[in-house]
mmCIF file of C-alpha atoms and ligand atoms in Angstrom:
data_model
loop_
_atom_site.group_PDB
_atom_site.id
_atom_site.type_symbol
_atom_site.label_atom_id
_atom_site.label_comp_id
_atom_site.label_asym_id
_atom_site.label_seq_id
_atom_site.Cartn_x
_atom_site.Cartn_y
_atom_site.Cartn_z
ATOM 1 C CA MET A 1 0.000 0.000 0.000
ATOM 2 C CA SER A 2 1.517 3.279 -1.047
ATOM 3 C CA SER A 3 -0.017 5.639 1.452
ATOM 4 C CA VAL A 4 -2.492 5.941 4.268
ATOM 5 C CA TYR A 5 -2.912 9.668 4.362
ATOM 6 C CA LYS A 6 -4.346 12.059 1.862
ATOM 7 C CA ASN A 7 -3.820 14.878 4.355
ATOM 8 C CA ARG A 8 -2.572 13.997 7.816
ATOM 9 C CA SER A 9 -2.827 17.554 9.158
ATOM 10 C CA VAL A 10 -6.619 17.244 9.107
ATOM 11 C CA LEU A 11 -6.199 15.136 12.238
ATOM 12 C CA SER A 12 -3.804 17.494 13.971
ATOM 13 C CA GLU A 13 -4.579 19.712 16.939
ATOM 14 C CA ASP A 14 -4.306 23.039 15.162
ATOM 15 C CA TYR A 15 -6.386 22.131 12.125
ATOM 16 C CA GLN A 16 -9.420 24.346 11.797
ATOM 17 C CA PRO A 17 -12.384 22.468 10.386
ATOM 18 C CA GLU A 18 -14.391 24.254 7.692
ATOM 19 C CA ALA A 19 -17.641 22.968 9.081
ATOM 20 C CA ILE A 20 -18.672 22.609 12.686
ATOM 21 C CA LEU A 21 -20.864 19.568 12.997
ATOM 22 C CA GLU A 22 -23.402 18.596 15.644
ATOM 23 C CA ARG A 23 -23.246 21.860 17.554
ATOM 24 C CA GLU A 24 -26.378 23.627 16.324
ATOM 25 C CA ASP A 25 -27.696 24.583 19.778
ATOM 26 C CA GLU A 26 -24.370 25.981 20.882
ATOM 27 C CA LYS A 27 -23.879 27.914 17.651
ATOM 28 C CA GLN A 28 -27.324 29.376 18.083
ATOM 29 C CA ALA A 29 -26.697 30.376 21.693
ATOM 30 C CA TYR A 30 -23.381 31.898 20.657
ATOM 31 C CA GLY A 31 -25.022 33.771 17.790
ATOM 32 C CA ALA A 32 -27.602 35.207 20.146
ATOM 33 C CA ALA A 33 -24.920 36.305 22.610
ATOM 34 C CA LEU A 34 -22.987 38.008 19.801
ATOM 35 C CA SER A 35 -26.018 39.564 18.111
ATOM 36 C CA PRO A 36 -25.807 43.011 19.763
ATOM 37 C CA ILE A 37 -22.564 43.534 17.828
ATOM 38 C CA LEU A 38 -24.389 43.099 14.532
ATOM 39 C CA ASN A 39 -26.887 45.710 15.562
ATOM 40 C CA GLY A 40 -24.188 48.156 16.512
ATOM 41 C CA GLY A 41 -24.763 47.692 20.235
ATOM 42 C CA LYS A 42 -22.374 47.030 23.043
ATOM 43 C CA PRO A 43 -20.900 43.514 23.011
ATOM 44 C CA ASN A 44 -21.832 41.050 25.730
ATOM 45 C CA ASN A 45 -19.261 39.437 27.932
ATOM 46 C CA ILE A 46 -19.505 35.706 27.410
ATOM 47 C CA PHE A 47 -18.335 32.728 29.402
ATOM 48 C CA VAL A 48 -17.967 29.393 27.643
ATOM 49 C CA TYR A 49 -17.708 26.168 29.646
ATOM 50 C CA GLY A 50 -17.333 22.507 28.836
ATOM 51 C CA ASN A 51 -14.966 19.581 29.295
ATOM 52 C CA THR A 52 -11.832 19.266 27.270
ATOM 53 C CA GLY A 53 -12.196 18.453 23.557
ATOM 54 C CA VAL A 54 -15.881 19.320 23.175
ATOM 55 C CA GLY A 55 -15.411 22.055 20.568
ATOM 56 C CA LYS A 56 -15.241 25.258 22.631
ATOM 57 C CA THR A 57 -12.213 26.652 20.822
ATOM 58 C CA ALA A 58 -13.271 25.335 17.410
ATOM 59 C CA VAL A 59 -16.794 26.750 17.666
ATOM 60 C CA THR A 60 -15.557 30.094 18.997
ATOM 61 C CA ARG A 61 -13.126 30.458 16.094
ATOM 62 C CA TYR A 62 -15.853 29.518 13.668
ATOM 63 C CA MET A 63 -18.333 32.043 15.099
ATOM 64 C CA PHE A 64 -15.773 34.834 14.934
ATOM 65 C CA ARG A 65 -14.809 34.011 11.378
ATOM 66 C CA GLN A 66 -18.433 34.346 10.401
ATOM 67 C CA LEU A 67 -18.935 37.523 12.365
ATOM 68 C CA ASP A 68 -15.778 39.029 10.936
ATOM 69 C CA ASP A 69 -16.912 38.305 7.371
ATOM 70 C CA ARG A 70 -20.283 39.880 7.938
ATOM 71 C CA LEU A 71 -19.011 42.979 9.693
ATOM 72 C CA ASN A 72 -16.274 43.541 7.160
ATOM 73 C CA ASP A 73 -18.849 43.344 4.406
ATOM 74 C CA GLU A 74 -20.729 46.069 6.179
ATOM 75 C CA ASP A 75 -17.512 48.021 6.665
ATOM 76 C CA LYS A 76 -17.805 48.010 10.440
ATOM 77 C CA ASP A 77 -14.810 48.273 12.703
ATOM 78 C CA PHE A 78 -14.401 44.910 14.360
ATOM 79 C CA THR A 79 -11.332 43.326 15.939
ATOM 80 C CA VAL A 80 -10.783 40.043 17.735
ATOM 81 C CA VAL A 81 -7.808 39.743 20.065
ATOM 82 C CA TRP A 82 -7.187 36.096 20.863
ATOM 83 C CA GLN A 83 -5.098 35.122 23.844
ATOM 84 C CA ASN A 84 -4.446 31.591 25.018
ATOM 85 C CA CYS A 85 -3.751 31.837 28.746
ATOM 86 C CA ARG A 86 -2.379 28.290 29.131
ATOM 87 C CA ASN A 87 1.070 29.336 30.280
ATOM 88 C CA GLN A 88 0.033 32.549 31.963
ATOM 89 C CA THR A 89 -0.670 32.269 35.615
ATOM 90 C CA THR A 90 -1.410 35.884 36.495
ATOM 91 C CA SER A 91 -3.626 38.679 35.244
ATOM 92 C CA TYR A 92 -0.473 40.740 34.838
ATOM 93 C CA GLN A 93 1.066 38.252 32.404
ATOM 94 C CA VAL A 94 -2.108 38.122 30.364
ATOM 95 C CA ALA A 95 -2.316 41.922 30.269
ATOM 96 C CA VAL A 96 1.284 42.127 29.013
ATOM 97 C CA SER A 97 0.518 39.569 26.307
ATOM 98 C CA LEU A 98 -2.532 41.524 25.220
ATOM 99 C CA VAL A 99 -0.499 44.730 25.062
ATOM 100 C CA ASN A 100 2.072 42.973 22.904
ATOM 101 C CA GLU A 101 -0.610 41.502 20.692
ATOM 102 C CA LEU A 102 -2.004 44.975 20.035
ATOM 103 C CA ALA A 103 1.188 47.036 20.033
ATOM 104 C CA PRO A 104 2.728 48.053 16.709
ATOM 105 C CA ARG A 105 5.712 45.945 15.760
ATOM 106 C CA GLY A 106 8.840 47.024 17.608
ATOM 107 C CA GLU A 107 6.893 48.585 20.468
ATOM 108 C CA GLU A 108 6.302 45.443 22.475
ATOM 109 C CA ILE A 109 7.035 45.603 26.196
ATOM 110 C CA PRO A 110 9.068 43.209 28.349
ATOM 111 C CA GLU A 111 7.313 40.777 30.674
ATOM 112 C CA THR A 112 8.510 42.490 33.821
ATOM 113 C CA GLY A 113 9.369 45.996 34.885
ATOM 114 C CA TYR A 114 6.019 47.783 34.852
ATOM 115 C CA ALA A 115 3.504 48.275 37.623
ATOM 116 C CA PRO A 116 0.165 46.573 36.884
ATOM 117 C CA PRO A 117 -1.792 49.863 36.565
ATOM 118 C CA GLN A 118 0.740 51.044 33.963
ATOM 119 C CA VAL A 119 0.213 47.899 31.921
ATOM 120 C CA TYR A 120 -3.555 48.229 32.173
ATOM 121 C CA ASN A 121 -3.358 51.829 30.989
ATOM 122 C CA MET A 122 -1.225 50.837 28.032
ATOM 123 C CA LEU A 123 -3.774 48.153 27.231
ATOM 124 C CA PHE A 124 -6.688 50.591 27.408
ATOM 125 C CA ASP A 125 -4.852 53.087 25.187
ATOM 126 C CA LEU A 126 -4.116 50.423 22.600
ATOM 127 C CA LEU A 127 -7.724 49.240 22.648
ATOM 128 C CA ASP A 128 -8.882 52.812 22.149
ATOM 129 C CA ASP A 129 -6.425 53.245 19.287
ATOM 130 C CA ALA A 130 -7.932 50.220 17.587
ATOM 131 C CA GLY A 131 -11.428 51.551 18.310
ATOM 132 C CA GLY A 132 -14.735 50.087 17.144
ATOM 133 C CA THR A 133 -15.934 46.816 18.590
ATOM 134 C CA ILE A 134 -13.256 44.606 20.076
ATOM 135 C CA LEU A 135 -13.693 41.116 21.439
ATOM 136 C CA VAL A 136 -10.950 39.926 23.729
ATOM 137 C CA VAL A 137 -10.947 36.132 23.832
ATOM 138 C CA LEU A 138 -9.202 34.585 26.798
ATOM 139 C CA ASP A 139 -8.997 30.896 25.976
ATOM 140 C CA GLU A 140 -8.114 28.455 28.793
ATOM 141 C CA VAL A 141 -8.614 31.401 31.124
ATOM 142 C CA ASP A 142 -8.662 29.212 34.254
ATOM 143 C CA ALA A 143 -4.860 29.286 34.093
ATOM 144 C CA VAL A 144 -4.946 32.658 35.854
ATOM 145 C CA GLY A 145 -6.463 30.911 38.881
ATOM 146 C CA SER A 146 -7.673 33.242 41.577
ATOM 147 C CA ASP A 147 -5.745 36.213 40.177
ATOM 148 C CA ASP A 148 -8.770 37.638 38.368
ATOM 149 C CA ASP A 149 -7.834 41.322 38.419
ATOM 150 C CA LEU A 150 -7.845 41.686 34.633
ATOM 151 C CA LEU A 151 -11.213 39.959 34.448
ATOM 152 C CA TYR A 152 -12.465 42.646 36.774
ATOM 153 C CA GLU A 153 -10.859 45.614 35.018
ATOM 154 C CA LEU A 154 -11.449 44.801 31.371
ATOM 155 C CA PRO A 155 -15.240 44.414 31.259
ATOM 156 C CA ARG A 156 -15.817 47.614 33.225
ATOM 157 C CA ALA A 157 -13.111 49.748 31.611
ATOM 158 C CA ARG A 158 -15.605 51.804 29.645
ATOM 159 C CA ALA A 159 -17.895 52.416 32.588
ATOM 160 C CA GLU A 160 -14.874 53.554 34.574
ATOM 161 C CA GLY A 161 -13.923 56.037 31.874
ATOM 162 C CA ASN A 162 -10.784 54.153 30.877
ATOM 163 C CA LEU A 163 -12.040 53.535 27.368
ATOM 164 C CA LYS A 164 -13.608 56.113 25.092
ATOM 165 C CA ASP A 165 -13.468 54.922 21.520
ATOM 166 C CA ALA A 166 -13.579 51.166 21.893
ATOM 167 C CA HIS A 167 -16.435 48.886 22.885
ATOM 168 C CA VAL A 168 -14.833 45.832 24.434
ATOM 169 C CA GLY A 169 -16.434 42.470 25.123
ATOM 170 C CA VAL A 170 -14.603 39.695 26.923
ATOM 171 C CA VAL A 171 -15.037 36.057 25.986
ATOM 172 C CA GLY A 172 -13.658 33.657 28.608
ATOM 173 C CA ILE A 173 -13.304 29.965 27.784
ATOM 174 C CA SER A 174 -12.682 27.301 30.396
ATOM 175 C CA ASN A 175 -12.853 23.548 30.941
ATOM 176 C CA ASP A 176 -12.566 23.927 34.699
ATOM 177 C CA TYR A 177 -16.000 24.075 36.268
ATOM 178 C CA GLN A 178 -14.634 25.154 39.604
ATOM 179 C CA PHE A 179 -13.032 28.230 38.098
ATOM 180 C CA ARG A 180 -16.278 30.165 37.883
ATOM 181 C CA GLY A 181 -16.933 29.627 41.580
ATOM 182 C CA GLN A 182 -13.461 30.937 42.466
ATOM 183 C CA LEU A 183 -14.054 34.262 40.753
ATOM 184 C CA SER A 184 -15.007 37.216 42.908
ATOM 185 C CA PRO A 185 -18.764 37.966 42.857
ATOM 186 C CA GLN A 186 -18.240 41.204 40.902
ATOM 187 C CA VAL A 187 -16.266 39.395 38.238
ATOM 188 C CA GLN A 188 -18.887 36.663 38.008
ATOM 189 C CA ASP A 189 -21.596 39.267 37.527
ATOM 190 C CA THR A 190 -19.935 41.053 34.640
ATOM 191 C CA LEU A 191 -17.920 38.361 32.959
ATOM 192 C CA CYS A 192 -20.613 35.727 32.993
ATOM 193 C CA GLU A 193 -23.249 38.003 31.499
ATOM 194 C CA LYS A 194 -23.962 35.272 28.951
ATOM 195 C CA GLU A 195 -22.979 31.704 29.603
ATOM 196 C CA ILE A 196 -22.748 28.955 27.035
ATOM 197 C CA THR A 197 -22.234 25.383 28.139
ATOM 198 C CA PHE A 198 -20.837 22.699 25.865
ATOM 199 C CA PRO A 199 -21.900 19.183 26.869
ATOM 200 C CA ALA A 200 -19.772 16.105 26.117
ATOM 201 C CA TYR A 201 -20.372 14.483 22.726
ATOM 202 C CA ASP A 202 -22.236 11.189 22.529
ATOM 203 C CA ALA A 203 -21.169 8.359 20.230
ATOM 204 C CA THR A 204 -23.478 9.394 17.387
ATOM 205 C CA GLU A 205 -22.207 12.960 17.375
ATOM 206 C CA LEU A 206 -18.604 11.802 17.478
ATOM 207 C CA GLN A 207 -19.320 9.478 14.597
ATOM 208 C CA THR A 208 -20.451 12.415 12.441
ATOM 209 C CA ILE A 209 -17.339 14.419 13.308
ATOM 210 C CA LEU A 210 -14.929 11.522 12.828
ATOM 211 C CA THR A 211 -16.525 10.431 9.550
ATOM 212 C CA ALA A 212 -15.872 13.837 8.004
ATOM 213 C CA ARG A 213 -12.292 14.004 9.264
ATOM 214 C CA ALA A 214 -11.413 10.456 8.252
ATOM 215 C CA LYS A 215 -12.688 11.161 4.723
ATOM 216 C CA ALA A 216 -10.506 14.229 4.446
ATOM 217 C CA ALA A 217 -7.462 12.682 6.110
ATOM 218 C CA PHE A 218 -7.187 9.107 4.821
ATOM 219 C CA ASP A 219 -6.992 7.626 1.346
ATOM 220 C CA ASN A 220 -10.335 6.086 0.451
ATOM 221 C CA ASP A 221 -9.154 2.502 0.551
ATOM 222 C CA ALA A 222 -6.805 2.984 3.492
ATOM 223 C CA TYR A 223 -9.398 2.234 6.136
ATOM 224 C CA ASP A 224 -12.232 -0.038 7.037
ATOM 225 C CA GLU A 225 -15.304 2.086 7.759
ATOM 226 C CA ALA A 226 -16.060 0.044 10.860
ATOM 227 C CA ILE A 227 -13.286 1.926 12.655
ATOM 228 C CA ILE A 228 -15.374 5.102 12.781
ATOM 229 C CA PRO A 229 -18.191 3.829 15.021
ATOM 230 C CA GLN A 230 -15.563 1.910 16.973
ATOM 231 C CA ALA A 231 -13.412 4.978 17.689
ATOM 232 C CA ALA A 232 -16.506 7.111 18.318
ATOM 233 C CA ALA A 233 -17.843 4.627 20.856
ATOM 234 C CA MET A 234 -14.516 4.444 22.673
ATOM 235 C CA ALA A 235 -14.141 8.211 22.926
ATOM 236 C CA ALA A 236 -17.782 8.661 23.928
ATOM 237 C CA LYS A 237 -17.486 6.112 26.690
ATOM 238 C CA ASP A 238 -14.281 7.571 28.036
ATOM 239 C CA SER A 239 -14.567 11.346 27.751
ATOM 240 C CA GLY A 240 -17.004 12.540 25.101
ATOM 241 C CA SER A 241 -14.068 14.441 23.617
ATOM 242 C CA ALA A 242 -13.705 14.893 19.862
ATOM 243 C CA ARG A 243 -9.993 15.395 20.435
ATOM 244 C CA GLN A 244 -9.688 11.926 21.909
ATOM 245 C CA GLY A 245 -11.460 10.446 18.886
ATOM 246 C CA LEU A 246 -9.217 12.361 16.477
ATOM 247 C CA ASP A 247 -6.071 11.355 18.374
ATOM 248 C CA LEU A 248 -7.150 7.764 18.105
ATOM 249 C CA LEU A 249 -7.637 7.984 14.333
ATOM 250 C CA ARG A 250 -4.237 9.628 13.918
ATOM 251 C CA GLU A 251 -2.451 7.059 16.046
ATOM 252 C CA ALA A 252 -4.176 4.247 14.107
ATOM 253 C CA GLY A 253 -3.225 5.926 10.825
ATOM 254 C CA ASP A 254 0.412 6.260 11.883
ATOM 255 C CA LEU A 255 0.525 2.646 12.943
ATOM 256 C CA ALA A 256 -0.963 1.495 9.657
ATOM 257 C CA ALA A 257 1.510 3.665 7.745
ATOM 258 C CA GLU A 258 4.485 2.227 9.648
ATOM 259 C CA GLU A 259 3.371 -1.321 9.083
ATOM 260 C CA GLU A 260 1.954 -0.794 5.607
ATOM 261 C CA ARG A 261 -1.445 -2.202 6.424
ATOM 262 C CA VAL A 262 -5.087 -1.158 6.205
ATOM 263 C CA ILE A 263 -6.543 0.596 9.244
ATOM 264 C CA ASP A 264 -8.980 -1.899 10.685
ATOM 265 C CA GLU A 265 -10.516 -2.556 14.085
ATOM 266 C CA GLU A 266 -7.430 -4.401 15.248
ATOM 267 C CA THR A 267 -5.279 -1.384 14.308
ATOM 268 C CA VAL A 268 -7.529 0.840 16.406
ATOM 269 C CA ARG A 269 -7.218 -1.490 19.395
ATOM 270 C CA GLU A 270 -3.440 -1.388 19.043
ATOM 271 C CA ALA A 271 -3.597 2.385 18.736
ATOM 272 C CA VAL A 272 -5.528 2.589 22.012
ATOM 273 C CA ASP A 273 -2.816 0.572 23.678
ATOM 274 C CA ARG A 274 -0.040 2.707 22.190
ATOM 275 C CA LEU A 275 -1.718 5.932 23.256
ATOM 276 C CA GLU A 276 -2.199 4.622 26.766
ATOM 277 C CA ARG A 277 1.460 3.645 26.945
ATOM 278 C CA THR A 278 2.588 7.045 25.730
ATOM 279 C CA ASN A 279 0.319 8.856 28.166
ATOM 280 C CA VAL A 280 1.349 6.750 31.145
ATOM 281 C CA ARG A 281 5.028 7.129 30.255
ATOM 282 C CA ARG A 282 4.665 10.911 30.049
ATOM 283 C CA SER A 283 2.863 11.244 33.333
ATOM 284 C CA VAL A 284 5.050 8.783 35.248
ATOM 285 C CA GLN A 285 8.049 10.771 34.124
ATOM 286 C CA ASP A 286 6.767 13.840 35.941
ATOM 287 C CA LEU A 287 6.241 12.120 39.287
ATOM 288 C CA THR A 288 8.534 12.680 42.242
ATOM 289 C CA ASN A 289 10.605 9.776 43.403
ATOM 290 C CA HIS A 290 8.312 8.837 46.304
ATOM 291 C CA ALA A 291 5.129 9.297 44.310
ATOM 292 C CA ARG A 292 6.558 6.945 41.707
ATOM 293 C CA LEU A 293 7.438 4.396 44.398
ATOM 294 C CA ALA A 294 3.927 4.743 45.799
ATOM 295 C CA LEU A 295 2.518 4.061 42.339
ATOM 296 C CA ILE A 296 4.758 1.028 41.843
ATOM 297 C CA SER A 297 3.835 -0.439 45.206
ATOM 298 C CA THR A 298 0.107 0.006 44.556
ATOM 299 C CA THR A 299 0.533 -1.594 41.142
ATOM 300 C CA LEU A 300 2.424 -4.589 42.538
ATOM 301 C CA LYS A 301 -0.172 -4.998 45.291
ATOM 302 C CA THR A 302 -3.005 -4.861 42.775
ATOM 303 C CA VAL A 303 -1.334 -7.626 40.799
ATOM 304 C CA GLU A 304 -0.536 -9.770 43.866
ATOM 305 C CA GLU A 305 -3.844 -9.457 45.625
ATOM 306 C CA LYS A 306 -5.994 -9.333 42.480
ATOM 307 C CA GLU A 307 -8.231 -6.886 44.308
ATOM 308 C CA ARG A 308 -8.192 -3.421 45.837
ATOM 309 C CA SER A 309 -5.516 -2.898 48.472
ATOM 310 C CA ARG A 310 -5.602 -1.110 51.759
ATOM 311 C CA THR A 311 -3.276 1.769 52.520
ATOM 312 C CA LYS A 312 -1.556 -0.213 55.267
ATOM 313 C CA ASN A 313 -0.667 -3.079 52.925
ATOM 314 C CA ILE A 314 0.521 -0.773 50.187
ATOM 315 C CA TYR A 315 2.661 1.080 52.699
ATOM 316 C CA GLU A 316 4.450 -2.117 53.764
ATOM 317 C CA LYS A 317 5.339 -2.825 50.156
ATOM 318 C CA TYR A 318 6.384 0.761 49.617
ATOM 319 C CA ALA A 319 8.676 0.788 52.656
ATOM 320 C CA VAL A 320 10.503 -2.289 51.366
ATOM 321 C CA LEU A 321 10.867 -0.806 47.885
ATOM 322 C CA ALA A 322 12.139 2.484 49.246
ATOM 323 C CA GLU A 323 14.771 0.731 51.381
ATOM 324 C CA GLU A 324 15.890 -1.364 48.432
ATOM 325 C CA ASN A 325 16.160 1.796 46.462
ATOM 326 C CA GLY A 326 18.299 3.438 49.115
ATOM 327 C CA ASP A 327 15.644 6.006 50.047
ATOM 328 C CA ASP A 328 14.327 6.837 53.488
ATOM 329 C CA PRO A 329 10.647 5.847 53.403
ATOM 330 C CA LEU A 330 8.133 8.622 54.032
ATOM 331 C CA GLY A 331 6.130 8.481 57.257
ATOM 332 C CA TYR A 332 2.688 6.892 57.095
ATOM 333 C CA ARG A 333 0.833 10.219 56.980
ATOM 334 C CA SER A 334 2.906 11.621 54.147
ATOM 335 C CA PHE A 335 2.477 8.365 52.313
ATOM 336 C CA GLN A 336 -1.311 8.650 52.644
ATOM 337 C CA ASN A 337 -1.076 12.109 51.106
ATOM 338 C CA ARG A 338 1.008 10.745 48.274
ATOM 339 C CA LEU A 339 -1.672 8.143 47.495
ATOM 340 C CA ASN A 340 -4.308 10.835 47.631
ATOM 341 C CA ASP A 341 -2.305 12.950 45.153
ATOM 342 C CA LEU A 342 -2.006 9.979 42.823
ATOM 343 C CA SER A 343 -5.797 9.548 42.894
ATOM 344 C CA MET A 344 -6.334 13.190 42.087
ATOM 345 C CA MET A 345 -3.943 12.846 39.157
ATOM 346 C CA GLY A 346 -5.961 9.912 37.854
ATOM 347 C CA PHE A 347 -3.369 7.183 38.463
ATOM 348 C CA LEU A 348 -5.292 5.495 41.265
ATOM 349 C CA ASP A 349 -8.887 4.782 41.978
ATOM 350 C CA ARG A 350 -9.729 5.326 45.624
ATOM 351 C CA SER A 351 -12.738 4.137 47.563
ATOM 352 C CA THR A 352 -13.750 4.607 51.160
ATOM 353 C CA VAL A 353 -14.226 1.830 53.675
ATOM 354 C CA ASN A 354 -16.145 2.748 56.797
ATOM 355 C CA LYS A 355 -14.549 1.088 59.728
ATOM 356 C CA GLY A 356 -17.742 0.312 61.595
ATOM 357 C CA GLU A 357 -18.547 1.005 65.243
ATOM 358 C CA ARG A 358 -15.563 3.023 66.241
ATOM 359 C CA GLY A 359 -16.061 5.184 63.177
ATOM 360 C CA GLY A 360 -13.163 6.515 61.152
ATOM 361 C CA LYS A 361 -12.502 5.942 57.516
ATOM 362 C CA SER A 362 -9.916 4.043 55.620
ATOM 363 C CA TYR A 363 -9.299 3.753 51.929
ATOM 364 C CA THR A 364 -8.626 1.077 49.387
ATOM 365 C CA TYR A 365 -6.836 1.705 46.114
ATOM 366 C CA SER A 366 -6.456 0.152 42.713
ATOM 367 C CA VAL A 367 -4.599 1.357 39.647
ATOM 368 C CA THR A 368 -6.625 2.865 36.804
ATOM 369 C CA ASN A 369 -4.261 1.767 34.029
ATOM 370 C CA ASP A 370 -3.206 -1.699 32.982
ATOM 371 C CA PRO A 371 -0.562 -2.785 35.560
ATOM 372 C CA ASP A 372 1.735 -4.028 32.785
ATOM 373 C CA VAL A 373 1.611 -0.648 31.098
ATOM 374 C CA ILE A 374 2.564 1.105 34.325
ATOM 375 C CA LEU A 375 5.390 -1.287 35.127
ATOM 376 C CA ASP A 376 6.729 -1.040 31.570
ATOM 377 C CA ALA A 377 6.647 2.742 31.741
ATOM 378 C CA VAL A 378 8.533 2.693 35.027
ATOM 379 C CA SER A 379 11.161 0.253 33.850
ATOM 380 C CA GLU A 380 11.705 2.290 30.702
ATOM 381 C CA LEU A 381 12.554 5.189 32.947
ATOM 382 C CA ASN A 382 15.322 2.953 34.159
ATOM 383 C CA TYR A 383 14.177 3.272 37.668
HETATM 384 N N1 ATP B 1 -18.395 20.026 16.327
HETATM 385 C C1 ATP B 1 -17.192 19.803 15.791
HETATM 386 N N2 ATP B 1 -17.062 19.676 14.461
HETATM 387 C C2 ATP B 1 -15.835 19.446 13.933
HETATM 388 N N3 ATP B 1 -14.709 19.329 14.654
HETATM 389 C C3 ATP B 1 -14.782 19.436 15.979
HETATM 390 C C4 ATP B 1 -16.033 19.692 16.614
HETATM 391 N N4 ATP B 1 -15.832 19.757 17.950
HETATM 392 C C5 ATP B 1 -14.529 19.556 18.153
HETATM 393 N N5 ATP B 1 -13.881 19.372 16.978
HETATM 394 C C6 ATP B 1 -12.455 19.119 16.833
HETATM 395 O O1 ATP B 1 -12.015 18.433 18.009
HETATM 396 C C7 ATP B 1 -10.789 18.960 18.493
HETATM 397 C C8 ATP B 1 -10.972 19.489 19.894
HETATM 398 O O2 ATP B 1 -11.890 20.589 19.877
HETATM 399 P P1 ATP B 1 -11.551 21.967 20.621
HETATM 400 O O3 ATP B 1 -10.115 22.282 20.478
HETATM 401 O O4 ATP B 1 -12.517 22.968 20.147
HETATM 402 O O5 ATP B 1 -11.859 21.530 22.118
HETATM 403 P P2 ATP B 1 -11.996 22.463 23.429
HETATM 404 O O6 ATP B 1 -13.394 22.302 23.906
HETATM 405 O O7 ATP B 1 -11.506 23.819 23.120
HETATM 406 O O8 ATP B 1 -11.042 21.676 24.429
HETATM 407 P P3 ATP B 1 -10.028 22.288 25.568
HETATM 408 O O9 ATP B 1 -10.886 22.613 26.753
HETATM 409 O O10 ATP B 1 -9.126 21.141 25.847
HETATM 410 O O11 ATP B 1 -9.343 23.468 24.987
HETATM 411 C C9 ATP B 1 -10.363 20.014 17.497
HETATM 412 O O12 ATP B 1 -9.447 19.411 16.602
HETATM 413 C C10 ATP B 1 -11.634 20.392 16.782
HETATM 414 O O13 ATP B 1 -11.362 20.781 15.461
HETATM 415 MG MG1 MG B 2 -9.755 24.839 23.673
#
C-alpha cells in the first residue's frame, strides 16, 4: 500500500475544520450572545464552559470568522484579540501579552518591569487606538487561577472612563467548572453576562465528526469504515471528547503507515494501547521519586492481591521498595497524602471503607491503568 494519508494535518490539533458539525444549539446560543454587535450595540461578555475536547475553541473560532466576514462586508470596525492563557498564571502576564498583541511591531514591552496599573493603561490606550468593537478572547482562562484582576478591570473599563473609543467584550473559555466559583462575585456578575455550556459528545455525534475528518485525512481505501463507530464509541465512553477520537484515528493511521497495512478494528485497538502507553510514560516521568514508588507499590499490590488494596498493605510494600532503592521511606501520613495525590492525578482509583462502630474511615486503592503498562513505563525510565 503506497499511502495511508491524503492529508494527515486534518487530524492534527491546530487544524481548523471548515464545518462545525453537531453543535447547532451551541452555535445558536453563541449567535444570540454576539447579536448586539451586529446591531451596533455594546458587546456582551460571554463565558464558555465545557470539558476538554468538546469544541469550545473550534466553535468560537468559527463564530468569529463568520462575524468578521459579515461585519467587514458592512464596513464596520471589528477586531478580535485572541489570547491563550495556558502558560500565563497571572492577570499581569495576560495583560502584558494583550499589550504585545495589540502594540505596533517594535513597540512590544518586556514581561517584567512595569507596575500593573501602567500595563492596564497601556492596554486601554491600545484598545482605544484600535477603536470600534473589540472582542478579547481569553482561551483556557482558568490558568490565571484566583488572580482575576484583569477579568475585573477589562469588562468595566468603559464604565470607569478608561475607554472612550472602543467597545470591548470579553469572551472567557474554560474547561474547569470550579473556576467560575473561584471568581469574585463582581467578576462573576460582569464576565458571565452570557454563559454557554458545551456538553460532552455522545457516540453518534462523534461518529459524524470523525466520519468527516477520516474522509478528508485518509486515502479512500486505506481504512475499514467500521473503525469510525468503533473509535466514536470508545471516545464517547471515556470522555465525550472529539480530540480523543481524532487522536485515536491519527495514532491508528500512523501505525498502519508504519506497518503498511489497512486501518482496521485491530489497528484501532493497538492504537488505544499505544496511546495509553505514551500517556502513562509521560505522566510517570513527571512524578517525584516517592510518588513513583507509591505508584509502583500500589501496582504490585493490585497484581498480587488481584483486588483493591488497603493503605496499610501498600505502605508495607512501599517501605521495602524504598529501602531497596536506598531512600528513606516517608512516614505513614505523608504516604497517605502521596496516594491521595495519585488519585487526584488519575493514576489510582480510591474508595472509602467505613470502619464500623468506632467510626473513622480508611481507603482502598487500585490502579486505573493496565498494571503491565505502568510497570513497563517505570522500567523504561530505568528506575
Ligand atoms: N463540532 C465539531 N465539528 C468538527 N470538529 C470538531 C467539533 N468539535 C470539536 N472538533 C475538533 O475536536 C478537536 C478538539 O476541539 P476543541 O479544540 O474545540 O476543544 P476544546 O473544547 O476547546 O477543548 P479544551 O478545553 O481542551 O481546549 C479540534 O481538533 C476540533 O477541530
Ligand atoms: Mg480549547
